[in-house]
């Protein structure tokens, strides 16, 4: 019985890893395998003799890629910062205070996502042109924040709900103001979750194509730029582009991974 | 000096009145237990004293200072929470030191105080650990040590032992009593466990339906319950109540004339389970045995007497089958009298 359970467990782990890793692996192979490697079958474990940086190199030299990547990083960073700055306090309020219309508010937060962006596109473009946000990474970041914010608020609210109120009350009893209690007790405990929420917002912005394509012309983000450039490129260039899109997300998640796994857990439940 | 005055405190949650004009005067250094079933308002009262809840009306005065407008952090008290509320991201040392750090105490004093409090509760060996690596009992000790380390004039405890297993609870109870007696702290202790309240408190305030129904020493509360509720809630098994008819200032309990505090009318005679003597069936109250539970130190006998269920505790080891007929003779000097309508005590 024990071996069966171990087997099921192991299979699950392998399947989940494969689900994530195999596509990444093939993209990597395509990106570094050169033109020949893309169409080779069966594929080798490593790119082997066809290995070359040529596709990557050429791709990076394409006019505007570096600039678009830079724009993407700016937009995603602003989106991440705004989502946390606005979403976490909203989540805290949802978790700790009760106010009339609380459930309706929760629903409304989610309903913002039900509004199709395609309908908003034209008026948004007009307004952005008027206020001077059109064709800027900041403008894109604002729209991405609107997309990420509902999730940031809801995720962080459940995060704060998981931190027992008594911990805060204990801090008050022993001399903390509300702000101090938040800083000394709630924040350290919520940090892993907040980091995860931040990554989530970053990734939403990094991957978003539609709004970015509509709201920019020259200052494109990487996804929007690649969409236009790569549709006319050979396959191995597309893989190179895909690889470049994946790498920052992976690097970022790797950097904050320790916050993703709670360090102490919440030992109080 | 930290005498506590709870002055006509009222608390409404919407249309529900959780506390109704509660008044309680606690002397400096006294240990008062708030005892009552869940939902009686005892925790709400404690939280109002702590400032975690705001009363609808009334005052909290500690050491002569009206605290109604004072926020929790400035009330200068310490509290032990029901589920400990130790900070999971801090070591045991930092947990215990938390209050002192907030007071910006001198580091050498912090160190001394933390070690002293940890020593009192036998957790010196765990100071470097995180609470996640401690058992429930150890976390409980951390919570108490954290409260004692600030040497508070007032200590509030909200069912601090309810999450521990029976043996640990017994140990912690004895330790708490020793520690608090040494510290001379004014303590309010909320519990629904009458044994805890009886064992620890100088005085017990029994709460029921948002009111304090009796404030007395544990023995007084046990011997002279002021309402039928108190008699039933304090003591395990609870007090028995037998309906009697009084004529000429005397009630007859099992053929035994017992002087009653009224001249005539219906009364309830309250008799503790251990205040019955088991006698021959033709003497005393006629009763039929339902269940016999040998509990080692004593035997609990449940009988049917005049259509009512009566519990009797006897030190003798007995082994009777159900259905056996016996007689019960109450100790006349220990009977308390209740009015059947108002359920309040009658007489002295």
Coordinates of C-alpha atoms in Angstrom, one line a residue:
Chain A
X1 CA 0.0 0.0 0.0
X2 CA 2.8 2.3 0.9
X3 CA 4.7 1.6 -2.3
X4 CA 1.6 2.3 -4.3
X5 CA 1.1 5.6 -2.7
X6 CA 4.7 6.5 -3.2
X7 CA 4.4 5.5 -6.8
X8 CA 1.3 7.7 -7.3
X9 CA 3.0 10.6 -5.6
X10 CA 6.2 10.2 -7.7
X11 CA 4.1 10.0 -10.9
X12 CA 2.3 13.1 -9.9
X13 CA 5.5 15.0 -9.3
X14 CA 7.1 13.9 -12.5
X15 CA 3.9 14.7 -14.5
X16 CA 3.7 18.2 -13.0
X17 CA 7.4 18.9 -13.6
X18 CA 7.1 17.6 -17.2
X19 CA 4.1 19.8 -17.8
X20 CA 6.1 22.8 -17.0
X21 CA 9.6 21.8 -18.1
X22 CA 9.1 20.0 -21.4
X23 CA 7.7 23.0 -23.3
X24 CA 10.5 25.2 -21.8
X25 CA 13.0 22.6 -22.8
X26 CA 11.8 22.4 -26.4
X27 CA 11.7 26.2 -26.7
X28 CA 15.3 26.2 -25.4
X29 CA 16.3 23.6 -27.9
X30 CA 14.7 25.5 -30.7
X31 CA 16.3 28.7 -29.6
X32 CA 19.8 27.3 -29.5
X33 CA 19.6 24.6 -32.1
X34 CA 19.9 26.8 -35.1
X35 CA 17.8 26.4 -38.3
X36 CA 18.7 22.7 -38.7
X37 CA 17.9 21.9 -35.0
X38 CA 14.3 23.2 -35.3
X39 CA 13.4 20.7 -38.0
X40 CA 15.6 17.8 -36.7
X41 CA 13.6 14.7 -35.6
X42 CA 14.2 12.8 -33.3
X43 CA 15.5 15.6 -31.2
X44 CA 18.7 15.1 -29.2
X45 CA 18.9 15.7 -25.5
X46 CA 21.3 18.6 -26.2
X47 CA 21.3 20.7 -29.3
X48 CA 24.6 18.9 -30.2
X49 CA 26.4 19.8 -33.4
X50 CA 23.7 22.2 -34.5
X51 CA 24.2 24.3 -31.4
X52 CA 24.6 27.9 -32.1
X53 CA 23.9 31.3 -30.6
X54 CA 23.2 32.5 -34.1
X55 CA 19.5 32.7 -33.8
X56 CA 19.7 34.3 -30.4
X57 CA 22.4 36.6 -31.5
X58 CA 20.5 37.7 -34.6
X59 CA 17.4 38.0 -32.7
X60 CA 18.9 40.2 -30.0
X61 CA 20.3 42.4 -32.8
X62 CA 16.9 42.9 -34.3
X63 CA 16.2 46.6 -34.2
X64 CA 14.2 47.4 -31.1
X65 CA 14.2 44.2 -29.2
X66 CA 16.4 45.5 -26.4
X67 CA 14.3 48.6 -26.2
X68 CA 11.1 46.7 -26.2
X69 CA 12.4 44.4 -23.4
X70 CA 13.3 47.5 -21.4
X71 CA 9.8 48.9 -21.9
X72 CA 8.4 45.5 -20.7
X73 CA 10.5 45.6 -17.6
X74 CA 9.4 49.1 -16.8
X75 CA 5.7 48.4 -17.4
X76 CA 5.8 45.2 -15.4
X77 CA 7.7 46.8 -12.5
X78 CA 5.3 49.7 -12.3
X79 CA 2.3 47.3 -12.6
X80 CA 3.8 45.2 -9.8
X81 CA 4.5 48.2 -7.5
X82 CA 1.0 49.7 -8.0
X83 CA -0.8 46.4 -7.6
X84 CA 0.8 45.8 -4.3
X85 CA 0.6 49.4 -3.1
X86 CA -3.1 49.6 -3.9
X87 CA -4.1 45.9 -3.6
X88 CA -2.5 45.0 -0.3
X89 CA -4.2 47.8 1.7
X90 CA -7.5 46.9 0.0
X91 CA -7.0 43.3 0.9
X92 CA -6.2 44.2 4.5
X93 CA -9.3 46.3 4.8
X94 CA -11.4 43.4 3.3
X95 CA -9.9 41.0 5.7
X96 CA -10.0 43.0 8.9
X97 CA -12.9 45.5 8.8
X98 CA -16.5 44.7 8.2
X99 CA -18.4 47.4 6.4
X100 CA -21.8 47.5 4.7
X101 CA -21.7 46.1 1.1
X102 CA -18.5 44.2 1.7
X103 CA -19.6 41.2 -0.3
X104 CA -20.9 43.4 -3.1
X105 CA -17.5 45.1 -3.1
X106 CA -15.7 41.8 -3.5
X107 CA -17.9 40.9 -6.4
X108 CA -17.4 44.3 -8.0
X109 CA -13.7 43.8 -7.8
X110 CA -13.9 40.7 -9.8
X111 CA -16.5 42.2 -12.2
X112 CA -13.9 44.6 -13.5
X113 CA -12.4 41.6 -15.2
X114 CA -15.7 40.8 -16.8
X115 CA -15.6 44.0 -18.8
X116 CA -14.0 43.2 -22.2
X117 CA -10.9 45.1 -23.0
X118 CA -11.7 45.2 -26.7
X119 CA -14.7 47.5 -26.0
X120 CA -12.5 49.8 -23.8
X121 CA -9.7 49.9 -26.4
X122 CA -11.0 52.8 -28.5
X123 CA -12.1 55.2 -25.7
X124 CA -8.9 54.4 -23.8
X125 CA -6.7 55.2 -26.7
X126 CA -8.5 58.5 -27.2
X127 CA -8.2 59.4 -23.5
X128 CA -4.5 58.3 -23.4
X129 CA -3.7 60.4 -26.4
X130 CA -5.4 63.4 -24.7
X131 CA -3.6 63.1 -21.4
X132 CA -0.3 62.2 -23.1
X133 CA -0.1 58.6 -21.8
X134 CA -0.4 57.1 -25.3
X135 CA 2.6 55.2 -26.5
X136 CA 4.4 55.2 -23.1
X137 CA 5.3 52.3 -20.8
X138 CA 3.5 54.1 -18.0
X139 CA 0.3 54.1 -19.9
X140 CA 0.6 50.3 -20.5
X141 CA 1.5 49.8 -16.9
X142 CA -1.7 51.6 -15.8
X143 CA -3.9 49.2 -17.9
X144 CA -2.0 46.2 -16.7
X145 CA -2.4 47.4 -13.1
X146 CA -6.2 47.5 -13.7
X147 CA -5.9 43.9 -14.9
X148 CA -3.8 42.7 -12.0
X149 CA -5.3 44.8 -9.1
X150 CA -8.5 42.7 -8.6
X151 CA -6.4 39.6 -8.1
X152 CA -3.8 41.4 -5.9
X153 CA -6.6 42.6 -3.6
X154 CA -8.4 39.3 -3.3
X155 CA -5.2 37.2 -2.9
X156 CA -3.8 39.5 -0.3
X157 CA -7.2 39.7 1.5
X158 CA -7.2 35.9 2.0
X159 CA -3.5 36.2 3.0
X160 CA -4.3 38.6 5.8
X161 CA -7.3 36.5 6.8
X162 CA -4.9 33.7 7.3
X163 CA -3.1 35.7 10.0
X164 CA -5.0 35.4 13.2
X165 CA -6.4 38.6 14.5
X166 CA -5.2 37.7 18.0
X167 CA -1.6 38.2 16.9
X168 CA -2.3 41.8 16.1
X169 CA -4.4 42.2 19.2
X170 CA -1.5 40.8 21.3
X171 CA 0.8 43.4 19.7
X172 CA -1.6 46.2 20.6
X173 CA -1.9 44.9 24.2
X174 CA 1.9 44.9 24.5
X175 CA 2.2 48.5 23.4
X176 CA 1.9 48.7 19.5
X177 CA -0.1 51.1 17.6
X178 CA -2.1 49.8 14.7
X179 CA 0.7 50.8 12.3
X180 CA 3.4 49.3 14.4
X181 CA 1.5 46.1 14.9
X182 CA 1.1 45.9 11.1
X183 CA 4.8 46.5 10.5
X184 CA 6.2 44.2 13.2
X185 CA 3.7 41.4 13.1
X186 CA 1.4 41.3 10.1
X187 CA 3.9 42.3 7.4
X188 CA 6.7 39.8 8.2
X189 CA 4.1 37.0 8.2
X190 CA 2.4 38.2 5.0
X191 CA 5.6 38.9 3.1
X192 CA 5.9 35.5 1.4
X193 CA 2.3 35.8 0.1
X194 CA 2.8 39.5 -0.9
X195 CA 5.9 38.5 -2.8
X196 CA 3.9 35.8 -4.6
X197 CA 1.2 38.4 -5.4
X198 CA 3.9 40.8 -6.7
X199 CA 5.2 38.1 -9.0
X200 CA 1.8 37.4 -10.2
X201 CA 1.2 41.0 -11.1
X202 CA 4.6 41.2 -12.8
X203 CA 3.8 38.1 -14.9
X204 CA 0.4 39.4 -15.9
X205 CA 1.9 42.5 -17.2
X206 CA 4.9 40.7 -18.9
X207 CA 2.6 38.4 -20.8
X208 CA -0.1 40.8 -21.8
X209 CA -0.3 41.5 -25.5
X210 CA -3.6 43.0 -26.4
X211 CA -3.6 46.3 -24.5
X212 CA 0.1 46.7 -25.1
X213 CA -0.4 46.4 -28.8
X214 CA -3.2 48.9 -29.0
X215 CA -1.8 51.5 -26.7
X216 CA 1.7 51.7 -28.2
X217 CA 3.2 52.3 -31.6
X218 CA 6.9 52.8 -31.1
X219 CA 7.3 52.2 -27.4
X220 CA 6.1 48.6 -27.6
X221 CA 6.6 46.1 -24.8
X222 CA 8.4 42.9 -25.7
X223 CA 5.3 40.8 -26.2
X224 CA 3.6 43.4 -28.4
X225 CA 6.8 44.0 -30.4
X226 CA 7.5 40.3 -30.9
X227 CA 4.0 39.7 -32.1
X228 CA 4.5 42.1 -35.0
X229 CA 8.1 41.2 -35.7
X230 CA 8.1 37.4 -35.3
X231 CA 5.0 36.7 -37.4
X232 CA 7.3 37.2 -40.4
X233 CA 10.3 35.4 -39.0
X234 CA 11.7 31.9 -39.5
X235 CA 10.8 29.4 -36.9
X236 CA 14.0 29.3 -34.9
X237 CA 13.8 33.1 -34.5
X238 CA 10.4 32.6 -33.0
X239 CA 11.8 30.1 -30.5
X240 CA 14.6 32.5 -29.7
X241 CA 11.9 35.2 -29.0
X242 CA 9.9 32.8 -26.9
X243 CA 13.0 31.8 -24.9
X244 CA 13.7 35.4 -24.2
X245 CA 10.1 35.9 -22.9
X246 CA 10.4 33.0 -20.5
X247 CA 13.8 33.8 -19.1
X248 CA 13.0 36.9 -17.0
X249 CA 9.9 35.3 -15.5
X250 CA 11.9 32.3 -14.4
X251 CA 14.8 34.4 -13.1
X252 CA 12.4 36.5 -11.2
X253 CA 10.5 33.6 -9.6
X254 CA 13.8 32.0 -8.7
X255 CA 15.0 35.2 -7.0
X256 CA 12.0 35.4 -4.7
X257 CA 11.4 31.7 -4.4
X258 CA 12.2 31.7 -0.6
X259 CA 9.2 34.0 -0.1
X260 CA 7.0 31.6 -1.9
X261 CA 7.5 28.9 0.6
X262 CA 6.5 30.3 4.0
X263 CA 9.6 30.2 6.2
X264 CA 7.8 29.8 9.5
X265 CA 4.4 28.9 8.4
X266 CA 1.7 30.3 10.7
X267 CA 2.3 28.3 13.8
X268 CA -0.7 29.5 15.5
X269 CA -3.6 27.6 14.1
Chain B
X1 CA -1.7 50.0 42.8
X2 CA -4.1 48.5 40.3
X3 CA -7.6 48.0 41.5
X4 CA -10.0 47.6 38.7
X5 CA -13.5 49.1 38.6
X6 CA -15.9 47.9 35.9
X7 CA -18.7 50.4 36.2
X8 CA -22.1 49.7 34.8
X9 CA -20.7 48.4 31.5
X10 CA -23.1 47.7 28.7
X11 CA -22.4 46.3 25.3
X12 CA -24.7 45.9 22.4
X13 CA -23.9 44.0 19.2
X14 CA -26.6 45.4 17.0
X15 CA -29.9 44.4 18.6
X16 CA -28.2 41.8 20.9
X17 CA -27.3 43.0 24.4
X18 CA -24.0 41.1 25.2
X19 CA -23.4 42.8 28.5
X20 CA -26.1 44.4 30.7
X21 CA -25.0 46.9 33.3
X22 CA -22.1 44.8 34.6
X23 CA -20.4 46.2 37.7
X24 CA -17.4 44.6 39.2
X25 CA -14.9 46.0 41.8
X26 CA -11.6 44.2 41.9
X27 CA -9.0 44.9 44.7
X28 CA -5.3 45.4 44.1
X29 CA -3.6 42.0 43.8
X30 CA -6.8 40.1 43.7
X31 CA -7.5 37.1 41.3
X32 CA -11.0 37.2 40.0
X33 CA -12.4 34.5 37.7
X34 CA -15.2 35.3 35.3
X35 CA -17.0 32.1 35.0
X36 CA -19.9 31.3 32.7
X37 CA -21.1 29.2 29.8
X38 CA -20.1 30.2 26.3
X39 CA -22.0 33.3 25.1
X40 CA -22.5 34.7 28.6
X41 CA -20.4 37.8 27.7
X42 CA -17.3 37.0 29.8
X43 CA -14.8 37.2 27.0
X44 CA -16.5 40.4 25.7
X45 CA -16.1 41.9 29.2
X46 CA -12.4 41.0 29.3
X47 CA -11.9 42.5 25.8
X48 CA -13.6 45.7 26.9
X49 CA -11.2 45.9 29.9
X50 CA -8.3 45.4 27.4
X51 CA -9.7 48.0 25.1
X52 CA -10.0 45.5 22.2
X53 CA -13.7 46.1 22.2
X54 CA -15.5 49.4 23.0
X55 CA -18.4 49.4 25.5
X56 CA -21.7 50.9 24.5
X57 CA -22.0 52.5 27.9
X58 CA -20.2 52.5 31.3
X59 CA -16.6 53.0 32.4
X60 CA -13.5 51.0 33.0
X61 CA -11.3 52.5 35.8
X62 CA -7.9 51.0 36.6
X63 CA -5.8 52.4 39.4
X64 CA -8.1 55.5 39.6
X65 CA -7.6 56.3 35.9
X66 CA -10.7 56.3 33.6
X67 CA -9.6 54.2 30.6
X68 CA -12.7 54.7 28.5
X69 CA -10.9 56.9 25.9
X70 CA -7.5 55.2 26.3
X71 CA -6.4 52.9 23.4
X72 CA -5.3 49.4 24.2
X73 CA -1.5 50.0 23.9
X74 CA -1.6 52.8 26.5
X75 CA -3.6 50.8 29.1
X76 CA -0.4 49.2 30.6
X77 CA -1.8 45.7 30.9
X78 CA -0.9 42.3 29.7
X79 CA -3.0 39.6 28.3
X80 CA -2.9 35.9 27.6
X81 CA -5.0 34.8 24.7
X82 CA -7.0 31.7 24.3
X83 CA -5.0 30.5 21.3
X84 CA -1.8 31.8 22.7
X85 CA -1.1 34.4 19.9
X86 CA 2.6 34.0 20.2
X87 CA 4.4 35.6 17.3
X88 CA 5.4 32.8 14.9
X89 CA 8.2 34.7 13.2
X90 CA 10.0 35.5 16.5
X91 CA 12.1 33.3 18.7
X92 CA 10.8 32.5 22.2
X93 CA 13.2 35.1 23.6
X94 CA 11.9 37.8 21.3
X95 CA 8.3 36.9 22.0
X96 CA 8.9 37.3 25.8
X97 CA 10.9 40.4 25.2
X98 CA 8.2 42.0 23.0
X99 CA 6.4 44.1 25.6
X100 CA 9.7 45.3 27.1
X101 CA 11.1 46.2 23.7
X102 CA 8.0 48.3 23.0
X103 CA 8.6 50.1 26.3
X104 CA 12.1 50.7 25.1
X105 CA 13.5 49.1 28.1
X106 CA 17.2 48.8 28.8
X107 CA 18.8 45.7 27.0
X108 CA 20.3 44.4 30.3
X109 CA 16.9 44.7 32.0
X110 CA 15.2 43.0 29.0
X111 CA 17.6 40.1 29.2
X112 CA 17.1 39.8 33.0
X113 CA 13.3 40.0 32.8
X114 CA 13.0 37.5 30.0
X115 CA 15.2 35.0 31.8
X116 CA 13.3 35.5 35.0
X117 CA 9.9 35.0 33.3
X118 CA 11.2 32.0 31.3
X119 CA 12.6 30.5 34.5
X120 CA 9.3 30.8 36.3
X121 CA 7.6 28.9 33.5
X122 CA 10.4 26.4 32.9
X123 CA 11.1 27.4 29.3
X124 CA 14.7 28.6 29.7
X125 CA 15.9 25.9 27.3
X126 CA 13.7 27.0 24.4
X127 CA 14.6 30.7 24.2
X128 CA 16.3 30.3 20.8
X129 CA 13.5 28.3 19.2
X130 CA 10.6 29.5 17.1
X131 CA 7.1 28.8 18.4
X132 CA 6.5 26.5 15.5
X133 CA 8.8 24.0 17.1
X134 CA 7.1 24.0 20.4
X135 CA 4.2 21.9 21.8
X136 CA 0.9 23.5 22.7
X137 CA 1.8 23.5 26.4
X138 CA 5.1 25.1 25.7
X139 CA 3.6 27.8 23.6
X140 CA 1.1 28.5 26.3
X141 CA 4.0 29.0 28.7
X142 CA 5.6 31.4 26.3
X143 CA 2.3 33.4 26.1
X144 CA 2.2 33.5 30.0
X145 CA 5.9 34.4 30.2
X146 CA 5.4 37.2 27.6
X147 CA 2.7 38.6 29.8
X148 CA 4.6 38.3 33.1
X149 CA 7.9 39.7 31.7
X150 CA 6.5 43.3 31.5
X151 CA 5.5 42.9 35.2
X152 CA 2.1 44.3 34.5
X153 CA -0.1 45.7 37.2
X154 CA -3.1 44.0 35.6
X155 CA -3.1 40.6 33.9
X156 CA -6.0 39.5 31.7
X157 CA -6.3 35.8 30.8
X158 CA -8.8 34.5 28.3
X159 CA -9.3 30.7 28.8
X160 CA -5.5 30.2 28.8
X161 CA -5.7 26.5 29.6
X162 CA -8.6 25.5 27.4
X163 CA -6.4 24.2 24.5
X164 CA -4.3 21.9 26.8
X165 CA -4.9 18.3 27.6
X166 CA -6.2 17.4 31.0
X167 CA -3.0 16.5 32.7
X168 CA -1.1 19.5 31.4
X169 CA -4.0 21.7 32.4
X170 CA -3.7 20.4 36.0
X171 CA 0.1 21.1 36.0
X172 CA -0.3 24.6 34.5
X173 CA -3.0 25.5 36.9
X174 CA -0.9 24.8 39.9
X175 CA 2.1 26.6 38.3
X176 CA 0.0 29.6 37.4
X177 CA -1.3 29.9 40.9
X178 CA 2.2 29.9 42.4
X179 CA 3.6 32.3 39.8
X180 CA 0.7 34.8 40.1
X181 CA 0.8 34.7 43.9
X182 CA 4.5 35.6 43.8
X183 CA 4.0 38.4 41.4
X184 CA 1.0 39.9 43.2
X185 CA -0.6 40.8 40.0
X186 CA -4.3 41.9 39.8
X187 CA -5.7 39.2 37.5
X188 CA -9.0 38.7 35.6
X189 CA -9.3 35.2 34.4
X190 CA -12.0 34.1 32.0
X191 CA -13.0 30.5 32.0
X192 CA -16.0 28.2 31.4
X193 CA -14.4 25.5 33.6
X194 CA -15.7 25.7 37.1
X195 CA -12.8 23.6 38.5
X196 CA -10.3 26.1 37.2
X197 CA -12.2 29.0 38.6
X198 CA -12.7 27.3 42.0
X199 CA -9.0 26.3 42.2
X200 CA -7.4 29.5 41.1
X201 CA -9.6 32.5 42.1
X202 CA -9.9 34.6 45.2
X203 CA -13.3 35.5 44.0
X204 CA -15.5 34.1 41.3
X205 CA -17.9 36.2 39.3
X206 CA -20.5 33.9 37.7
X207 CA -21.9 35.3 34.5
X208 CA -25.1 34.4 32.8
X209 CA -26.9 36.1 29.9
X210 CA -24.7 39.2 29.9
X211 CA -25.0 39.8 33.7
X212 CA -23.0 38.9 36.7
X213 CA -25.3 36.8 38.8
X214 CA -23.0 36.2 41.8
X215 CA -19.7 37.4 43.0
X216 CA -18.3 35.5 46.0
X217 CA -15.4 33.4 47.2
X218 CA -15.3 29.9 45.6
X219 CA -16.6 28.3 48.7
X220 CA -19.5 30.7 49.0
X221 CA -20.4 30.3 45.4
X222 CA -20.4 26.5 45.8
X223 CA -22.2 26.4 49.2
X224 CA -24.6 29.3 48.7
X225 CA -25.5 29.7 45.1
X226 CA -27.7 32.8 44.7
X227 CA -29.6 31.5 41.7
X228 CA -30.6 28.1 40.4
X229 CA -28.3 28.7 37.4
X230 CA -25.3 29.1 39.6
X231 CA -26.1 26.0 41.6
X232 CA -26.4 24.0 38.3
X233 CA -23.3 25.5 36.7
X234 CA -20.9 25.4 39.5
X235 CA -20.1 21.9 40.8
X236 CA -19.8 18.7 38.9
X237 CA -22.1 16.9 38.9
X238 CA -24.5 19.9 39.3
X239 CA -26.7 20.7 42.3
X240 CA -30.0 18.7 42.5
X241 CA -33.3 20.7 42.7
X242 CA -36.3 19.1 44.4
X243 CA -39.7 20.7 44.3
X244 CA -41.2 20.9 47.8
X245 CA -44.3 22.3 49.5
X246 CA -43.8 24.3 52.6
X247 CA -46.4 24.4 55.3
X248 CA -46.0 26.0 58.7
X249 CA -42.4 27.1 58.0
X250 CA -41.3 23.5 57.3
X251 CA -40.7 21.5 54.2
X252 CA -40.6 17.7 54.2
X253 CA -37.7 16.1 52.5
X254 CA -38.1 12.4 52.6
X255 CA -40.0 12.3 55.8
X256 CA -37.5 14.6 57.3
X257 CA -38.8 18.0 58.5
X258 CA -36.5 20.7 57.3
X259 CA -37.0 24.3 58.4
X260 CA -37.7 26.5 55.4
X261 CA -37.2 30.3 55.1
X262 CA -40.9 30.9 54.2
X263 CA -44.0 29.9 56.1
X264 CA -45.9 28.4 53.1
X265 CA -45.8 27.9 49.4
X266 CA -43.8 26.1 46.8
X267 CA -40.0 26.1 46.9
X268 CA -37.1 24.3 45.2
X269 CA -34.7 22.6 47.6
X270 CA -31.1 22.6 46.3
X271 CA -29.0 19.7 47.5
X272 CA -25.4 19.0 46.4
X273 CA -24.9 15.4 45.2
X274 CA -22.5 14.7 48.1
X275 CA -25.0 16.1 50.7
X276 CA -27.2 13.0 50.4
X277 CA -26.9 10.1 52.7
X278 CA -28.0 6.8 51.2
X279 CA -30.3 5.0 53.6
X280 CA -32.7 2.1 53.6
X281 CA -35.7 2.4 51.1
X282 CA -38.3 3.0 53.7
X283 CA -36.4 5.9 55.3
X284 CA -35.9 9.2 53.5
X285 CA -36.8 10.0 49.9
X286 CA -37.8 6.9 47.9
X287 CA -35.5 6.6 44.9
X288 CA -34.8 4.0 42.2
X289 CA -31.3 3.5 40.9
X290 CA -30.8 4.2 37.2
X291 CA -27.0 4.1 36.8
X292 CA -24.1 3.5 39.0
X293 CA -20.7 4.9 37.9
X294 CA -17.7 3.9 40.0
X295 CA -15.2 6.7 39.6
X296 CA -12.4 5.4 41.8
X297 CA -12.3 8.0 44.5
X298 CA -16.1 8.0 44.7
X299 CA -19.2 6.6 43.2
X300 CA -21.7 8.6 41.2
X301 CA -25.2 7.2 41.5
X302 CA -28.0 8.5 39.2
X303 CA -31.5 7.8 40.7
X304 CA -35.1 8.6 39.8
X305 CA -36.8 10.3 42.7
X306 CA -40.3 11.6 42.4
X307 CA -40.2 11.8 38.6
X308 CA -36.9 13.8 38.7
X309 CA -33.4 12.7 38.0
X310 CA -31.2 13.1 41.0
X311 CA -27.4 12.6 41.2
X312 CA -25.8 11.4 44.3
X313 CA -22.1 11.1 45.1
X314 CA -21.0 8.7 47.8
X315 CA -17.4 7.9 48.9
X316 CA -18.4 4.2 49.2
X317 CA -17.6 1.7 46.5
X318 CA -21.0 0.3 45.5
X319 CA -22.1 -2.0 42.8
X320 CA -25.9 -2.0 42.5
X321 CA -28.0 -3.0 39.6
X322 CA -30.4 -0.6 38.0
X323 CA -33.8 -0.7 39.5
X324 CA -32.7 -1.2 43.0
X325 CA -34.8 0.8 45.5
X326 CA -32.9 3.1 48.0
X327 CA -33.7 6.0 50.3
X328 CA -32.0 9.4 50.3
X329 CA -31.6 11.6 53.3
X330 CA -30.4 15.2 52.6
X331 CA -28.2 17.1 55.0
X332 CA -30.7 19.6 56.4
X333 CA -28.1 22.2 57.2
X334 CA -26.8 22.3 53.7
X335 CA -30.0 22.7 51.7
X336 CA -30.4 26.0 49.8
X337 CA -33.8 27.3 48.8
X338 CA -34.9 28.7 45.5
X339 CA -38.1 30.4 44.4
X340 CA -39.4 28.1 41.6
X341 CA -40.6 31.1 39.6
X342 CA -37.8 33.6 39.8
X343 CA -35.2 30.9 40.4
X344 CA -33.5 33.2 42.9
X345 CA -32.3 32.1 46.3
X346 CA -34.7 32.6 49.2
X347 CA -33.7 33.2 52.8
X348 CA -30.3 33.7 54.3

